[in-house]
mmCIF file of C-alpha atoms and ligand atoms in Angstrom:
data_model
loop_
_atom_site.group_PDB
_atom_site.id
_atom_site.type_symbol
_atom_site.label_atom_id
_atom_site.label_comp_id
_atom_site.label_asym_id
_atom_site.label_seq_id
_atom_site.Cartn_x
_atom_site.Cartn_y
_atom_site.Cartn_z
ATOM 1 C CA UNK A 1 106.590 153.756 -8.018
ATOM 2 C CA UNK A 2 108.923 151.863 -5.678
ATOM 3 C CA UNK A 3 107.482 148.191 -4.772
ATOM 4 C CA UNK A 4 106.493 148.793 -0.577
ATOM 5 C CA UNK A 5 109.063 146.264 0.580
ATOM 6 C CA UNK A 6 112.337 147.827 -1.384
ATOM 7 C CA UNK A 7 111.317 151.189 0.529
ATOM 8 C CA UNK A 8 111.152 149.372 3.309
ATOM 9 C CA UNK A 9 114.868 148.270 3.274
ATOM 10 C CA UNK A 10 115.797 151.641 1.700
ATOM 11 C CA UNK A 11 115.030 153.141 4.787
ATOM 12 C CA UNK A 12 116.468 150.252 6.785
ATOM 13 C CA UNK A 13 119.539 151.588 4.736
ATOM 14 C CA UNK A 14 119.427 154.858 5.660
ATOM 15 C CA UNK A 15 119.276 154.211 9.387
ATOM 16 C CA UNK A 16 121.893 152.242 9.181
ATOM 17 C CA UNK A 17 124.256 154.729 6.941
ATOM 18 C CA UNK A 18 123.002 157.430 9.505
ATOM 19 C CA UNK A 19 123.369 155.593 12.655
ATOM 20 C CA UNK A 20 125.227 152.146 12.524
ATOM 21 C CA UNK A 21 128.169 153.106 10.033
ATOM 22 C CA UNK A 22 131.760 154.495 11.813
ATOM 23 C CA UNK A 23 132.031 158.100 11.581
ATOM 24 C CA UNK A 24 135.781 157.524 9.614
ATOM 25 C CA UNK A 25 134.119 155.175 7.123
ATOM 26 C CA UNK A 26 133.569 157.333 3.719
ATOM 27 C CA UNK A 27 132.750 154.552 1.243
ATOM 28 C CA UNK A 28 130.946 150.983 1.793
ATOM 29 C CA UNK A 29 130.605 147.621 -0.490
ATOM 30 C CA UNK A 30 127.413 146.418 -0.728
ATOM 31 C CA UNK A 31 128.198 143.060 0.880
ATOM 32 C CA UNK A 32 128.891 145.465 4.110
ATOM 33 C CA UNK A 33 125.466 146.874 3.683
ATOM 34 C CA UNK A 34 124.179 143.794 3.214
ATOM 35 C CA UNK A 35 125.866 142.656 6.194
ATOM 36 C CA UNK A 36 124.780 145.242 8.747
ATOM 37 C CA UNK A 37 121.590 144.460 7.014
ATOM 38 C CA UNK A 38 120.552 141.056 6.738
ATOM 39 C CA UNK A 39 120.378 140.756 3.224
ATOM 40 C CA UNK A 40 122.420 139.634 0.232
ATOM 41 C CA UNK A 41 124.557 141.780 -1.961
ATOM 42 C CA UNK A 42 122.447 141.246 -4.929
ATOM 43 C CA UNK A 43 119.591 142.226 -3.118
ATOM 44 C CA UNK A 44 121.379 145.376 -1.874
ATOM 45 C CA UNK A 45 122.425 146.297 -5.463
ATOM 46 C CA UNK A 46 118.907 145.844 -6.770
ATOM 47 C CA UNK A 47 117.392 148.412 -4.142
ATOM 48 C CA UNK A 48 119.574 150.933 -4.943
ATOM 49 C CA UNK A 49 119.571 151.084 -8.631
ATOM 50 C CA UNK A 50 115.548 150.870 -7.844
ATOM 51 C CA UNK A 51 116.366 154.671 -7.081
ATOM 52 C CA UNK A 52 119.404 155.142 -9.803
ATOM 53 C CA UNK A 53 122.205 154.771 -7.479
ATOM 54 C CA UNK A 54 124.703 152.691 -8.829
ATOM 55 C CA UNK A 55 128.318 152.460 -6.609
ATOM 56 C CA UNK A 56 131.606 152.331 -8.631
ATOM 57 C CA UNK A 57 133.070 148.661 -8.852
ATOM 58 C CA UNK A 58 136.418 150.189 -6.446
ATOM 59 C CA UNK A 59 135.257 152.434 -3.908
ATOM 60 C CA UNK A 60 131.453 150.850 -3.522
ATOM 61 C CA UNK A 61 128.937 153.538 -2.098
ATOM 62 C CA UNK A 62 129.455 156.994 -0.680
ATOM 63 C CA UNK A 63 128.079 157.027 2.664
ATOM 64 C CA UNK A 64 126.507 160.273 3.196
ATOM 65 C CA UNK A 65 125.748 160.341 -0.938
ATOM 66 C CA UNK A 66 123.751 157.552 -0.319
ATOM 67 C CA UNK A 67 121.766 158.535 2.825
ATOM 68 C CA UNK A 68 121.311 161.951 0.839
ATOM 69 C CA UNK A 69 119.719 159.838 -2.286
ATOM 70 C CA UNK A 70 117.821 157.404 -0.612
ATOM 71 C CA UNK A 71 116.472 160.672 1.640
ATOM 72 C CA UNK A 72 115.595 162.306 -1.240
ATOM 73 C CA UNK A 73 113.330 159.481 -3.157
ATOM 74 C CA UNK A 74 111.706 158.082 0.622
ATOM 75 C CA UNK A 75 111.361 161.659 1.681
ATOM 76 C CA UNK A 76 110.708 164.171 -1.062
ATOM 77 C CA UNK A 77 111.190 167.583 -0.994
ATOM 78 C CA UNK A 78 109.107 168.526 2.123
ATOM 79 C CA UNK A 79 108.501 167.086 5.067
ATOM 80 C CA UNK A 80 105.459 165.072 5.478
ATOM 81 C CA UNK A 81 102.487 166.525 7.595
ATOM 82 C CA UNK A 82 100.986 163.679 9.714
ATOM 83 C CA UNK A 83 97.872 164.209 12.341
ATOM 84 C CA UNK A 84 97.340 161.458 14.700
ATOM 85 C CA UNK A 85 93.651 159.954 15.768
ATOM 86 C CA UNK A 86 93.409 158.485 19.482
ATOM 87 C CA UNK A 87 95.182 160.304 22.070
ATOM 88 C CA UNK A 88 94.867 156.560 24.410
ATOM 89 C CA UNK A 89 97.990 155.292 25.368
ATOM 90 C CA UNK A 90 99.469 153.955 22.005
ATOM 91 C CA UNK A 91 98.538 157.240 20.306
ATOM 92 C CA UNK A 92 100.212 159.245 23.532
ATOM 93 C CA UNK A 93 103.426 156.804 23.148
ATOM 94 C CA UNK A 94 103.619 157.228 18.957
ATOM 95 C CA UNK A 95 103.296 161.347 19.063
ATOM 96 C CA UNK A 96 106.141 160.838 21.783
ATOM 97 C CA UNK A 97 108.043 158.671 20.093
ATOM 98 C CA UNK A 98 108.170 160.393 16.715
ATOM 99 C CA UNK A 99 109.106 163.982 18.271
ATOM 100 C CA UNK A 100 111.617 165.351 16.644
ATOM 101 C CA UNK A 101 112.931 161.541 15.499
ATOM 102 C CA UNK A 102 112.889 162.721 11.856
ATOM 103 C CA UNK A 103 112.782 166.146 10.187
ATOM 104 C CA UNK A 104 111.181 164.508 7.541
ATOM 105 C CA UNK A 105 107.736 163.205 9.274
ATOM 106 C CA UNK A 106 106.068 165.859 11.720
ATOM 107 C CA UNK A 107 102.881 165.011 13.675
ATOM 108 C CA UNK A 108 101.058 168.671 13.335
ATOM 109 C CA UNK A 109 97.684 167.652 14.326
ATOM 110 C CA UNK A 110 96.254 165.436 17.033
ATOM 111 C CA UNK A 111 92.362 164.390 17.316
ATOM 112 C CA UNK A 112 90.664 162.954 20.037
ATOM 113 C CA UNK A 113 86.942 162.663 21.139
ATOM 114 C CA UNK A 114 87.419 162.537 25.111
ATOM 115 C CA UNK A 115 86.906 166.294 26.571
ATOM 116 C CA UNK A 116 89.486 165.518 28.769
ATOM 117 C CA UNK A 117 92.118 165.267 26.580
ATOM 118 C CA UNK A 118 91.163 168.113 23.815
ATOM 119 C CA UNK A 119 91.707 171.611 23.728
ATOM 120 C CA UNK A 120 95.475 170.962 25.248
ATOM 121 C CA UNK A 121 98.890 169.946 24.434
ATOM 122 C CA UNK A 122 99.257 166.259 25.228
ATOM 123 C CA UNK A 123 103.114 164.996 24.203
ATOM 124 C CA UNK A 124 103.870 167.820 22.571
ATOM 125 C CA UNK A 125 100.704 167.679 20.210
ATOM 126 C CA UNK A 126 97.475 169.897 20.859
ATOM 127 C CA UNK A 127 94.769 167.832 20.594
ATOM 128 C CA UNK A 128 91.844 168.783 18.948
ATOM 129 C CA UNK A 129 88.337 167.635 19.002
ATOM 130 C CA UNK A 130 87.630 165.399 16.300
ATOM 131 C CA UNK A 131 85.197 167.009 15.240
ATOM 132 C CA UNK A 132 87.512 169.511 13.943
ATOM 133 C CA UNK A 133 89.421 166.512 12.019
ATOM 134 C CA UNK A 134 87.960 167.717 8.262
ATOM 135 C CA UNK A 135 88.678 171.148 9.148
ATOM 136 C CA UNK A 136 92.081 170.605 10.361
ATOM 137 C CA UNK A 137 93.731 168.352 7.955
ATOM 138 C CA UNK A 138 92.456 170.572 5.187
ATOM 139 C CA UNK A 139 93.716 173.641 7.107
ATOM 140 C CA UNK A 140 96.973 172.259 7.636
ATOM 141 C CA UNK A 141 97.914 170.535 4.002
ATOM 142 C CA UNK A 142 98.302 167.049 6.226
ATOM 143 C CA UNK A 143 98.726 163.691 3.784
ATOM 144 C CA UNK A 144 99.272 160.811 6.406
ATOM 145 C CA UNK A 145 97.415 159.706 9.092
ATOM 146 C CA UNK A 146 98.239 157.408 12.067
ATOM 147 C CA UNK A 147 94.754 155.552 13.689
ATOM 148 C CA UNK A 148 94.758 155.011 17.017
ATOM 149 C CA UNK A 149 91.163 154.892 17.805
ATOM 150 C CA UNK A 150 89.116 151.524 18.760
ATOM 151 C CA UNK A 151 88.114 149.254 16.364
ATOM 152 C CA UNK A 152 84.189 150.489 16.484
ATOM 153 C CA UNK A 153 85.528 154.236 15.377
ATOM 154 C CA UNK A 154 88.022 153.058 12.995
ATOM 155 C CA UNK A 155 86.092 152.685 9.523
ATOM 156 C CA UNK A 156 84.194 155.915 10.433
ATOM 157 C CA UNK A 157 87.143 157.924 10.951
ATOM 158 C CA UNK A 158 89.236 156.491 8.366
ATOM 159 C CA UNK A 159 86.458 157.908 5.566
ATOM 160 C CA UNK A 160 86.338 160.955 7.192
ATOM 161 C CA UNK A 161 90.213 161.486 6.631
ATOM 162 C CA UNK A 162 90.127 160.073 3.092
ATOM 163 C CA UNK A 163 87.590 162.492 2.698
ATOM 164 C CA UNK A 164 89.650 165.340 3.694
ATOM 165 C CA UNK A 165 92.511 163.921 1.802
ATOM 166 C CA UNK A 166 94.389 162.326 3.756
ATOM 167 C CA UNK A 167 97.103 159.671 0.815
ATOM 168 C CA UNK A 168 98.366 157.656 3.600
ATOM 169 C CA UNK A 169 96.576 155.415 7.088
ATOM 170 C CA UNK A 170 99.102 153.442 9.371
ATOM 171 C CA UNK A 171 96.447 151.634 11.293
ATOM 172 C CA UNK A 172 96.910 150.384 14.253
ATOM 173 C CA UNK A 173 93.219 149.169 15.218
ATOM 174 C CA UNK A 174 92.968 145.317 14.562
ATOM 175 C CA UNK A 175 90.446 145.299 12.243
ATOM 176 C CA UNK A 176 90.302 145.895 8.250
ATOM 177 C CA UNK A 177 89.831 148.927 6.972
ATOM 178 C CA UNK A 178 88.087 150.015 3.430
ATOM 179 C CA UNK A 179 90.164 152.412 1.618
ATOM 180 C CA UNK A 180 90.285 154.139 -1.952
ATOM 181 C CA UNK A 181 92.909 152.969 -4.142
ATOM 182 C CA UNK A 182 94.810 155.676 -4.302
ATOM 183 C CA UNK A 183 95.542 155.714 -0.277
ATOM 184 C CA UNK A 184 98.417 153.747 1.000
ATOM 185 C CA UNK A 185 97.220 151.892 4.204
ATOM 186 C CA UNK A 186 99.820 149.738 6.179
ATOM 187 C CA UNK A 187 98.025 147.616 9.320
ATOM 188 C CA UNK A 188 100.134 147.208 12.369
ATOM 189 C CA UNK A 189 97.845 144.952 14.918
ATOM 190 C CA UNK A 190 100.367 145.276 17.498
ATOM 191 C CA UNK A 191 97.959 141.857 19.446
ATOM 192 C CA UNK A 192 97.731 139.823 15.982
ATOM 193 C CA UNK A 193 101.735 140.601 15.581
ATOM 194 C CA UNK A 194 102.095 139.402 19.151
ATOM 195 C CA UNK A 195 100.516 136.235 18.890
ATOM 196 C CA UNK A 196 102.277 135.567 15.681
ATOM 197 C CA UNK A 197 105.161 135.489 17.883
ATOM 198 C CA UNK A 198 103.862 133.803 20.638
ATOM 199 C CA UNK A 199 102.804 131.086 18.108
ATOM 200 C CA UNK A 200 106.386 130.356 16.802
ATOM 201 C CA UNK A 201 107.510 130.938 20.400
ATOM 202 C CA UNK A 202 105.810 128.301 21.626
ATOM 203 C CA UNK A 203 106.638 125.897 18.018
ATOM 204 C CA UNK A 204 110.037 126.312 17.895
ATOM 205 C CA UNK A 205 112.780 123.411 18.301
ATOM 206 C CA UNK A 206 115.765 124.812 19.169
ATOM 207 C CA UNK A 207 118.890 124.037 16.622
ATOM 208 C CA UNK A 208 116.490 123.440 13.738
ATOM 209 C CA UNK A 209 115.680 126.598 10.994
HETATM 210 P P1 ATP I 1 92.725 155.882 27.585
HETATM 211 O O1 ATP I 1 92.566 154.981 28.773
HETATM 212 O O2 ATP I 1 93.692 157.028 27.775
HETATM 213 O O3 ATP I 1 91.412 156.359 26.981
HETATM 214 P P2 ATP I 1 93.111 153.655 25.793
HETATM 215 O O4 ATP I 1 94.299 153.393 24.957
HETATM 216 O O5 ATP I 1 92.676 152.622 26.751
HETATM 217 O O6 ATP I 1 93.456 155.028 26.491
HETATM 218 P P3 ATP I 1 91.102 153.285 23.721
HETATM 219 O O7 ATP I 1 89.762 152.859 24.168
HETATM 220 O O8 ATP I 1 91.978 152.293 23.022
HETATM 221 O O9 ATP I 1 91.843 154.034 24.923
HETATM 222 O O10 ATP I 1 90.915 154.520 22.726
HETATM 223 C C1 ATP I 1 92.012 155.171 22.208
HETATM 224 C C2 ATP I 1 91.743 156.641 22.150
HETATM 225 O O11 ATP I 1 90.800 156.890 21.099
HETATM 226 C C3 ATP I 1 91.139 157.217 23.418
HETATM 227 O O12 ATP I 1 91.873 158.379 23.786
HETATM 228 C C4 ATP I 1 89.711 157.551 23.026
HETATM 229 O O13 ATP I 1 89.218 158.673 23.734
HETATM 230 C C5 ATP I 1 89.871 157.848 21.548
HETATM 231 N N1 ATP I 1 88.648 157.720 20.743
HETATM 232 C C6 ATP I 1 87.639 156.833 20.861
HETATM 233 N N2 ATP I 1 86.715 157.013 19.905
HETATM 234 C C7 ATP I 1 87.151 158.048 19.145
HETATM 235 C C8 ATP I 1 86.648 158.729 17.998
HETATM 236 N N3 ATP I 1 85.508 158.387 17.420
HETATM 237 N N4 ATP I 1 87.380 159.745 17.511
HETATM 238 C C9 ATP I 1 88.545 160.115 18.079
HETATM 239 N N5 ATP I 1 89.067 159.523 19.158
HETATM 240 C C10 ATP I 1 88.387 158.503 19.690
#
C-alpha cells in the first residue's frame, strides 16, 4: 500500500498534469513538477517510482502517460461509489461540488433524517431516509462515505456504515470517530482547521519563516 501522504501529492500531480501543464508541453522534468508543485525533485522522483514510473534521464515524464499511471493506481479500475450523510449545508455544498468533478468518484446515494429533505433530489442527489442507509449502500456496492451529520449522530452513523461495508469515512463532524482497522478515515474539522489558521494568523511576524 501507498503511505497516505505520497497519494496525496500523486493526486496533487495529476491535477496539475491535467489542469496546470500547457497543452503543447509533451514531456516534463521532475524539477518542473516539483516546481508547479512545491516540492523537491527528489521528492517528486520518489512518488513516482512509489507507483513504478520511472522518466528517462532526456525527455523526463510523459505528460498524459503519467496522469494515465498515476489515474490508474489512485483510481483503480472502477469508479468509486460514494453516498453522502447530512444533506445541511456542507453536505448540500460537497454533493454540488463533486458533480461530475471526477469520473472517478460518484456520489450515488444521499441520506438524511429531516422529512423535508428525503424522498427528493437535492443537488443532484436523491436523498434517502437514513433509515434506508444499510439497505442502500449494500444495494448499491458503495465503499466510501462522506459524514456530514452533527457531532451527536456521528459515531452512530459511522457504525452503521462500517456495518454495511462501507472501506472509507471523510468526516467532517469535529469530533473522533471509532473505526475498524481496515476502514480508512480522514477528519476534516473545517472549525479546528480554521482556528489553526487563525492561530498562526494572529502569531506571525512578517519577514521571518
Ligand atoms: P440545515 O439548516 O439545512 O439543517 P445544517 O448544516 O445547519 O443544515 P446540521 O445540524 O449541521 O444542519 O446537520 C446536518 C444535516 O444532518 C442536516 O440536514 C440534518 O437534518 C442531518 N442529520 C442530523 N442527524 C442525522 C442523522 N442521525 N442521520 C442523518 N442525517 C442527520
Amino acid at each position: 500500500m501507498i503511505p497516505d501522504k505520497t497519494v496525496e501529492r500523486l493526486s496533487l500531480y495529476r491535477w496539475l498534469l491535467e489542469g496546470r501543464v500547457d497543452d503543447s508541453t509533451v514531456n516534463l522534468f521532475s524539477h518542473q513538477l516539483a516546481a508547479l508543485a512545491c516540492v523537491t525533485p527528489a521528492q517528486v522522483r520518489r512518488d513516482l517510482m512509489a507507483i513504478g514510473y520511472t522518466g528517462s534521464p532526456n525527455r523526463g515524464y510523459m505528460v498524459k502517460d503519467l496522469a494515465a499511471s498515476i489515474g490508474h493506481v489512485i483510481d483503480g479500475d472502477e469508479p468509486a461509489k460514494v453516498a453522502l450523510v447530512g444533506m445541511g449545508n456542507l453536505g448540500r455544498a460537497i454533493v454540488a461540488f463533486l458533480r461530475g468533478r471526477r469520473s472517478a468518484l460518484r456520489v450515488v446515494a444521499t441520506f438524511d433524517i429531516d422529512p423535508a429533505k428525503t424522498g427528493r433530489m437535492i443537488s443532484g442527489s436523491r436523498c434517502h431516509e437514513q433509515k434506508h442507509i444499510e439497505k442502500v449502500i449494500r444495494e448499491l456496492g458503495v465503499t466510501v462515505a462522506i459524514l456530514t451529520v452533527p457531532t451527536e449522530a456521528a459515531q452512530n452513523i459511522a457504525d452503521r456504515l462500517v456495518s454495511a461495508g462501507i472501506r472509507g469515512i471523510l468526516n467532517y463532524a469535529p469530533v473522533p470517530l471509532r473505526v475498524p482497522d481496515w476502514v480508512y478515515l480522514e477528519n476534516r474539522d473545517v472549525t479546528a482547521a480554521l482556528e489553526k489558521v487563525a492561530y498562526f494568523a494572529r502569531n506571525s511576524v512578517e519577514g521571518t519563516s
